[in-house]
Amino acid sequence: MKLQTGALVLILASLAGVDTSYRARAGETYQADPVHSSVIFRVKHANTAYFWGRFNDITGAFELDSGDPSQVKLEFQVKAASVDTGNAKRDQHLKSPDFLNAVQFPTITFASKSVEKSGNAYLATGDMTLHGVTKPITVHLTPTGTGRGPTGAEIGGIEADVTIRQSDFGITKMTGMVGDIVWINISVEGVRH
């Protein structure tokens, strides 16, 4: 009970001062706040169980428009060398030429070209560059809110989910041990500029 109460206090404290009544206006650009943004992924190992990882270095921007959400735009950059699975040996292998080849291809990018409504969310089509290969992909996109942060800055959130095949981006080593299909979630809080 003490742990639950402590967790509740932390959650409430983190929400203190956040005004969620703010609504985005046309053409408002938000710069990603790396402290409050994350990129996580899931991939199957040996066709048995999933393992999870994250990237710790994300930058980018997005544009919100609550009057016409189809005008939402997003562009993100992720440093390949920031991959983090909680295992240093595995992380080094993922950074190697067998997988991300982070020295030769240091940045993973996505830039939307068009966004259309799909139920309560959106489909954003754009170009993803990974491992030096650029391919069109479609991500499921959800604007997650706007408001004012504790300092009074206008903030906004957006979340994108996508499933890709590593082989589409030239990552084909060890396909028998590491699954080809990778689920990726990008959750970004941005500060309006």
PDB file of C-alpha atoms in Angstrom:
ATOM      1  CA  MET A   1       0.000   0.000   0.000  1.00  0.00           C
ATOM      2  CA  LYS A   2       2.882   2.343   0.817  1.00  0.00           C
ATOM      3  CA  LEU A   3       4.366   1.747  -2.666  1.00  0.00           C
ATOM      4  CA  GLN A   4       1.012   2.445  -4.369  1.00  0.00           C
ATOM      5  CA  THR A   5       0.544   5.648  -2.372  1.00  0.00           C
ATOM      6  CA  GLY A   6       4.079   6.768  -3.213  1.00  0.00           C
ATOM      7  CA  ALA A   7       3.505   6.083  -6.914  1.00  0.00           C
ATOM      8  CA  LEU A   8       0.247   8.036  -6.829  1.00  0.00           C
ATOM      9  CA  VAL A   9       1.987  10.989  -5.177  1.00  0.00           C
ATOM     10  CA  LEU A  10       4.696  10.944  -7.878  1.00  0.00           C
ATOM     11  CA  ILE A  11       2.103  10.816 -10.661  1.00  0.00           C
ATOM     12  CA  LEU A  12       0.086  13.662  -9.188  1.00  0.00           C
ATOM     13  CA  ALA A  13       3.224  15.719  -8.590  1.00  0.00           C
ATOM     14  CA  SER A  14       4.297  15.256 -12.210  1.00  0.00           C
ATOM     15  CA  LEU A  15       0.911  16.492 -13.387  1.00  0.00           C
ATOM     16  CA  ALA A  16       0.801  19.517 -11.105  1.00  0.00           C
ATOM     17  CA  GLY A  17       0.671  22.752 -13.003  1.00  0.00           C
ATOM     18  CA  VAL A  18      -0.226  21.201 -16.367  1.00  0.00           C
ATOM     19  CA  ASP A  19      -3.113  23.053 -18.023  1.00  0.00           C
ATOM     20  CA  THR A  20      -4.803  20.806 -20.595  1.00  0.00           C
ATOM     21  CA  SER A  21      -7.295  23.419 -21.811  1.00  0.00           C
ATOM     22  CA  TYR A  22      -4.927  24.812 -24.442  1.00  0.00           C
ATOM     23  CA  ARG A  23      -5.898  23.943 -28.053  1.00  0.00           C
ATOM     24  CA  ALA A  24      -3.510  23.904 -30.984  1.00  0.00           C
ATOM     25  CA  ARG A  25      -3.941  26.513 -33.702  1.00  0.00           C
ATOM     26  CA  ALA A  26      -3.031  26.261 -37.373  1.00  0.00           C
ATOM     27  CA  GLY A  27       0.657  26.051 -38.100  1.00  0.00           C
ATOM     28  CA  GLU A  28       1.934  25.701 -34.544  1.00  0.00           C
ATOM     29  CA  THR A  29       5.352  24.065 -34.532  1.00  0.00           C
ATOM     30  CA  TYR A  30       6.631  22.123 -31.535  1.00  0.00           C
ATOM     31  CA  GLN A  31      10.278  21.196 -30.971  1.00  0.00           C
ATOM     32  CA  ALA A  32      10.747  17.748 -29.445  1.00  0.00           C
ATOM     33  CA  ASP A  33      11.715  17.805 -25.780  1.00  0.00           C
ATOM     34  CA  PRO A  34      14.141  14.857 -25.524  1.00  0.00           C
ATOM     35  CA  VAL A  35      13.616  14.604 -21.758  1.00  0.00           C
ATOM     36  CA  HIS A  36       9.898  13.902 -22.244  1.00  0.00           C
ATOM     37  CA  SER A  37      10.082  11.924 -25.490  1.00  0.00           C
ATOM     38  CA  SER A  38      10.856   8.285 -26.211  1.00  0.00           C
ATOM     39  CA  VAL A  39      11.386   5.779 -28.988  1.00  0.00           C
ATOM     40  CA  ILE A  40      10.825   2.150 -28.051  1.00  0.00           C
ATOM     41  CA  PHE A  41      10.914  -0.999 -30.166  1.00  0.00           C
ATOM     42  CA  ARG A  42      10.081  -4.677 -29.918  1.00  0.00           C
ATOM     43  CA  VAL A  43      11.556  -7.532 -31.947  1.00  0.00           C
ATOM     44  CA  LYS A  44      11.361 -11.314 -31.623  1.00  0.00           C
ATOM     45  CA  HIS A  45      14.442 -13.330 -30.701  1.00  0.00           C
ATOM     46  CA  ALA A  46      14.919 -16.895 -31.964  1.00  0.00           C
ATOM     47  CA  ASN A  47      11.240 -16.956 -32.953  1.00  0.00           C
ATOM     48  CA  THR A  48      10.329 -17.474 -29.296  1.00  0.00           C
ATOM     49  CA  ALA A  49      10.097 -14.314 -27.230  1.00  0.00           C
ATOM     50  CA  TYR A  50      10.129 -10.574 -27.747  1.00  0.00           C
ATOM     51  CA  PHE A  51      12.766  -8.295 -26.361  1.00  0.00           C
ATOM     52  CA  TRP A  52      12.359  -4.574 -25.972  1.00  0.00           C
ATOM     53  CA  GLY A  53      14.704  -1.692 -26.475  1.00  0.00           C
ATOM     54  CA  ARG A  54      14.764   2.048 -26.819  1.00  0.00           C
ATOM     55  CA  PHE A  55      16.716   4.866 -28.390  1.00  0.00           C
ATOM     56  CA  ASN A  56      17.837   7.548 -25.957  1.00  0.00           C
ATOM     57  CA  ASP A  57      18.576  10.407 -28.378  1.00  0.00           C
ATOM     58  CA  ILE A  58      15.619  11.840 -30.322  1.00  0.00           C
ATOM     59  CA  THR A  59      15.238  15.263 -31.879  1.00  0.00           C
ATOM     60  CA  GLY A  60      12.703  16.721 -34.261  1.00  0.00           C
ATOM     61  CA  ALA A  61       9.600  18.791 -34.601  1.00  0.00           C
ATOM     62  CA  PHE A  62       5.931  18.446 -35.359  1.00  0.00           C
ATOM     63  CA  GLU A  63       3.146  20.769 -36.372  1.00  0.00           C
ATOM     64  CA  LEU A  64      -0.320  20.542 -34.843  1.00  0.00           C
ATOM     65  CA  ASP A  65      -3.588  22.020 -36.081  1.00  0.00           C
ATOM     66  CA  SER A  66      -6.707  21.197 -34.043  1.00  0.00           C
ATOM     67  CA  GLY A  67      -8.851  22.953 -36.668  1.00  0.00           C
ATOM     68  CA  ASP A  68      -7.579  20.695 -39.467  1.00  0.00           C
ATOM     69  CA  PRO A  69      -5.665  17.717 -38.063  1.00  0.00           C
ATOM     70  CA  SER A  70      -4.891  16.486 -41.593  1.00  0.00           C
ATOM     71  CA  GLN A  71      -2.339  19.326 -41.622  1.00  0.00           C
ATOM     72  CA  VAL A  72      -0.321  17.659 -38.857  1.00  0.00           C
ATOM     73  CA  LYS A  73       3.329  17.282 -39.883  1.00  0.00           C
ATOM     74  CA  LEU A  74       6.155  15.479 -38.165  1.00  0.00           C
ATOM     75  CA  GLU A  75       9.877  15.025 -38.606  1.00  0.00           C
ATOM     76  CA  PHE A  76      12.114  13.064 -36.254  1.00  0.00           C
ATOM     77  CA  GLN A  77      15.784  12.156 -36.055  1.00  0.00           C
ATOM     78  CA  VAL A  78      17.114   9.376 -33.846  1.00  0.00           C
ATOM     79  CA  LYS A  79      20.793   8.660 -33.197  1.00  0.00           C
ATOM     80  CA  ALA A  80      21.394   4.988 -34.011  1.00  0.00           C
ATOM     81  CA  ALA A  81      24.219   4.813 -31.455  1.00  0.00           C
ATOM     82  CA  SER A  82      21.743   5.646 -28.674  1.00  0.00           C
ATOM     83  CA  VAL A  83      20.148   2.173 -28.897  1.00  0.00           C
ATOM     84  CA  ASP A  84      19.643   0.760 -25.400  1.00  0.00           C
ATOM     85  CA  THR A  85      18.327  -2.711 -24.594  1.00  0.00           C
ATOM     86  CA  GLY A  86      19.643  -2.857 -21.050  1.00  0.00           C
ATOM     87  CA  ASN A  87      22.488  -5.160 -22.121  1.00  0.00           C
ATOM     88  CA  ALA A  88      25.776  -3.487 -23.120  1.00  0.00           C
ATOM     89  CA  LYS A  89      27.041  -6.469 -25.151  1.00  0.00           C
ATOM     90  CA  ARG A  90      23.809  -6.691 -27.152  1.00  0.00           C
ATOM     91  CA  ASP A  91      23.760  -2.902 -27.621  1.00  0.00           C
ATOM     92  CA  GLN A  92      27.283  -3.000 -29.097  1.00  0.00           C
ATOM     93  CA  HIS A  93      26.191  -5.771 -31.472  1.00  0.00           C
ATOM     94  CA  LEU A  94      23.115  -3.777 -32.543  1.00  0.00           C
ATOM     95  CA  LYS A  95      25.362  -0.768 -33.297  1.00  0.00           C
ATOM     96  CA  SER A  96      27.683  -2.945 -35.410  1.00  0.00           C
ATOM     97  CA  PRO A  97      27.558  -3.480 -39.201  1.00  0.00           C
ATOM     98  CA  ASP A  98      25.442  -6.612 -38.547  1.00  0.00           C
ATOM     99  CA  PHE A  99      22.468  -4.390 -37.670  1.00  0.00           C
ATOM    100  CA  LEU A 100      22.289  -0.580 -37.429  1.00  0.00           C
ATOM    101  CA  ASN A 101      25.886   0.109 -38.505  1.00  0.00           C
ATOM    102  CA  ALA A 102      25.751   3.257 -36.392  1.00  0.00           C
ATOM    103  CA  VAL A 103      29.173   4.530 -37.467  1.00  0.00           C
ATOM    104  CA  GLN A 104      28.351   4.520 -41.183  1.00  0.00           C
ATOM    105  CA  PHE A 105      24.650   5.383 -40.743  1.00  0.00           C
ATOM    106  CA  PRO A 106      24.454   7.494 -37.574  1.00  0.00           C
ATOM    107  CA  THR A 107      20.902   8.821 -37.950  1.00  0.00           C
ATOM    108  CA  ILE A 108      17.475   7.225 -38.382  1.00  0.00           C
ATOM    109  CA  THR A 109      14.908   9.689 -39.738  1.00  0.00           C
ATOM    110  CA  PHE A 110      11.219   9.996 -40.531  1.00  0.00           C
ATOM    111  CA  ALA A 111       9.526  12.911 -42.286  1.00  0.00           C
ATOM    112  CA  SER A 112       5.807  12.905 -43.045  1.00  0.00           C
ATOM    113  CA  LYS A 113       4.530  13.915 -46.473  1.00  0.00           C
ATOM    114  CA  SER A 114       0.784  13.542 -45.951  1.00  0.00           C
ATOM    115  CA  VAL A 115      -1.642  12.848 -43.110  1.00  0.00           C
ATOM    116  CA  GLU A 116      -5.215  11.592 -43.385  1.00  0.00           C
ATOM    117  CA  LYS A 117      -7.879  10.864 -40.781  1.00  0.00           C
ATOM    118  CA  SER A 118      -8.462   7.223 -39.833  1.00  0.00           C
ATOM    119  CA  GLY A 119     -11.158   6.812 -37.168  1.00  0.00           C
ATOM    120  CA  ASN A 120     -10.004   8.625 -34.031  1.00  0.00           C
ATOM    121  CA  ALA A 121      -6.406   8.718 -35.221  1.00  0.00           C
ATOM    122  CA  TYR A 122      -4.477   9.488 -38.394  1.00  0.00           C
ATOM    123  CA  LEU A 123      -2.301   7.765 -40.945  1.00  0.00           C
ATOM    124  CA  ALA A 124       0.887   9.676 -41.712  1.00  0.00           C
ATOM    125  CA  THR A 125       2.762   8.654 -44.837  1.00  0.00           C
ATOM    126  CA  GLY A 126       6.350   9.711 -45.231  1.00  0.00           C
ATOM    127  CA  ASP A 127       9.934   8.625 -45.739  1.00  0.00           C
ATOM    128  CA  MET A 128      11.948   6.654 -43.209  1.00  0.00           C
ATOM    129  CA  THR A 129      15.709   6.392 -43.567  1.00  0.00           C
ATOM    130  CA  LEU A 130      17.359   3.536 -41.692  1.00  0.00           C
ATOM    131  CA  HIS A 131      20.708   1.873 -42.364  1.00  0.00           C
ATOM    132  CA  GLY A 132      21.243   4.238 -45.308  1.00  0.00           C
ATOM    133  CA  VAL A 133      18.040   3.135 -47.066  1.00  0.00           C
ATOM    134  CA  THR A 134      15.046   5.448 -47.529  1.00  0.00           C
ATOM    135  CA  LYS A 135      11.603   3.862 -47.899  1.00  0.00           C
ATOM    136  CA  PRO A 136       8.055   5.199 -47.769  1.00  0.00           C
ATOM    137  CA  ILE A 137       6.153   4.021 -44.689  1.00  0.00           C
ATOM    138  CA  THR A 138       2.800   4.777 -43.100  1.00  0.00           C
ATOM    139  CA  VAL A 139       2.622   5.330 -39.350  1.00  0.00           C
ATOM    140  CA  HIS A 140      -0.470   5.312 -37.142  1.00  0.00           C
ATOM    141  CA  LEU A 141      -0.470   8.747 -35.587  1.00  0.00           C
ATOM    142  CA  THR A 142      -2.303  10.058 -32.547  1.00  0.00           C
ATOM    143  CA  PRO A 143      -2.068  13.643 -31.297  1.00  0.00           C
ATOM    144  CA  THR A 144      -2.055  13.008 -27.537  1.00  0.00           C
ATOM    145  CA  GLY A 145      -2.780  16.464 -26.200  1.00  0.00           C
ATOM    146  CA  THR A 146      -1.846  20.093 -25.815  1.00  0.00           C
ATOM    147  CA  GLY A 147      -1.547  22.257 -22.761  1.00  0.00           C
ATOM    148  CA  ARG A 148       0.790  24.371 -20.732  1.00  0.00           C
ATOM    149  CA  GLY A 149       3.661  22.903 -18.786  1.00  0.00           C
ATOM    150  CA  PRO A 150       4.708  23.851 -15.262  1.00  0.00           C
ATOM    151  CA  THR A 151       6.798  26.770 -16.591  1.00  0.00           C
ATOM    152  CA  GLY A 152       3.881  28.124 -18.645  1.00  0.00           C
ATOM    153  CA  ALA A 153       5.330  26.993 -21.977  1.00  0.00           C
ATOM    154  CA  GLU A 154       2.830  25.699 -24.518  1.00  0.00           C
ATOM    155  CA  ILE A 155       3.372  21.963 -25.003  1.00  0.00           C
ATOM    156  CA  GLY A 156       1.889  19.338 -27.272  1.00  0.00           C
ATOM    157  CA  GLY A 157       2.175  15.604 -27.661  1.00  0.00           C
ATOM    158  CA  ILE A 158       2.074  13.159 -30.511  1.00  0.00           C
ATOM    159  CA  GLU A 159       2.494   9.379 -30.711  1.00  0.00           C
ATOM    160  CA  ALA A 160       3.337   7.284 -33.760  1.00  0.00           C
ATOM    161  CA  ASP A 161       3.280   3.492 -34.131  1.00  0.00           C
ATOM    162  CA  VAL A 162       4.676   1.547 -37.056  1.00  0.00           C
ATOM    163  CA  THR A 163       5.777  -1.974 -37.903  1.00  0.00           C
ATOM    164  CA  ILE A 164       8.666  -2.361 -40.330  1.00  0.00           C
ATOM    165  CA  ARG A 165      10.712  -5.165 -41.835  1.00  0.00           C
ATOM    166  CA  GLN A 166      14.436  -4.846 -41.184  1.00  0.00           C
ATOM    167  CA  SER A 167      15.141  -6.516 -44.531  1.00  0.00           C
ATOM    168  CA  ASP A 168      13.394  -3.627 -46.341  1.00  0.00           C
ATOM    169  CA  PHE A 169      16.217  -1.432 -45.035  1.00  0.00           C
ATOM    170  CA  GLY A 170      19.073  -3.787 -45.892  1.00  0.00           C
ATOM    171  CA  ILE A 171      19.420  -5.309 -42.416  1.00  0.00           C
ATOM    172  CA  THR A 172      19.583  -9.020 -43.200  1.00  0.00           C
ATOM    173  CA  LYS A 173      22.219 -10.550 -40.904  1.00  0.00           C
ATOM    174  CA  MET A 174      21.151 -13.181 -38.397  1.00  0.00           C
ATOM    175  CA  THR A 175      17.533 -13.238 -39.603  1.00  0.00           C
ATOM    176  CA  GLY A 176      17.141 -16.712 -38.131  1.00  0.00           C
ATOM    177  CA  MET A 177      17.888 -15.388 -34.658  1.00  0.00           C
ATOM    178  CA  VAL A 178      16.480 -11.866 -34.759  1.00  0.00           C
ATOM    179  CA  GLY A 179      13.036 -11.384 -36.258  1.00  0.00           C
ATOM    180  CA  ASP A 180      12.585  -9.360 -39.413  1.00  0.00           C
ATOM    181  CA  ILE A 181       9.501  -7.559 -38.100  1.00  0.00           C
ATOM    182  CA  VAL A 182      10.101  -4.678 -35.674  1.00  0.00           C
ATOM    183  CA  TRP A 183       7.353  -2.695 -33.921  1.00  0.00           C
ATOM    184  CA  ILE A 184       8.327   0.914 -33.159  1.00  0.00           C
ATOM    185  CA  ASN A 185       6.580   3.492 -30.968  1.00  0.00           C
ATOM    186  CA  ILE A 186       7.575   7.160 -30.973  1.00  0.00           C
ATOM    187  CA  SER A 187       6.042   9.296 -28.239  1.00  0.00           C
ATOM    188  CA  VAL A 188       7.043  12.940 -28.329  1.00  0.00           C
ATOM    189  CA  GLU A 189       6.291  15.925 -26.151  1.00  0.00           C
ATOM    190  CA  GLY A 190       7.199  19.169 -27.820  1.00  0.00           C
ATOM    191  CA  VAL A 191       7.545  22.778 -26.740  1.00  0.00           C
ATOM    192  CA  ARG A 192       5.874  25.352 -28.985  1.00  0.00           C
ATOM    193  CA  HIS A 193       8.219  27.699 -30.847  1.00  0.00           C
TER     194      HIS A 193
END
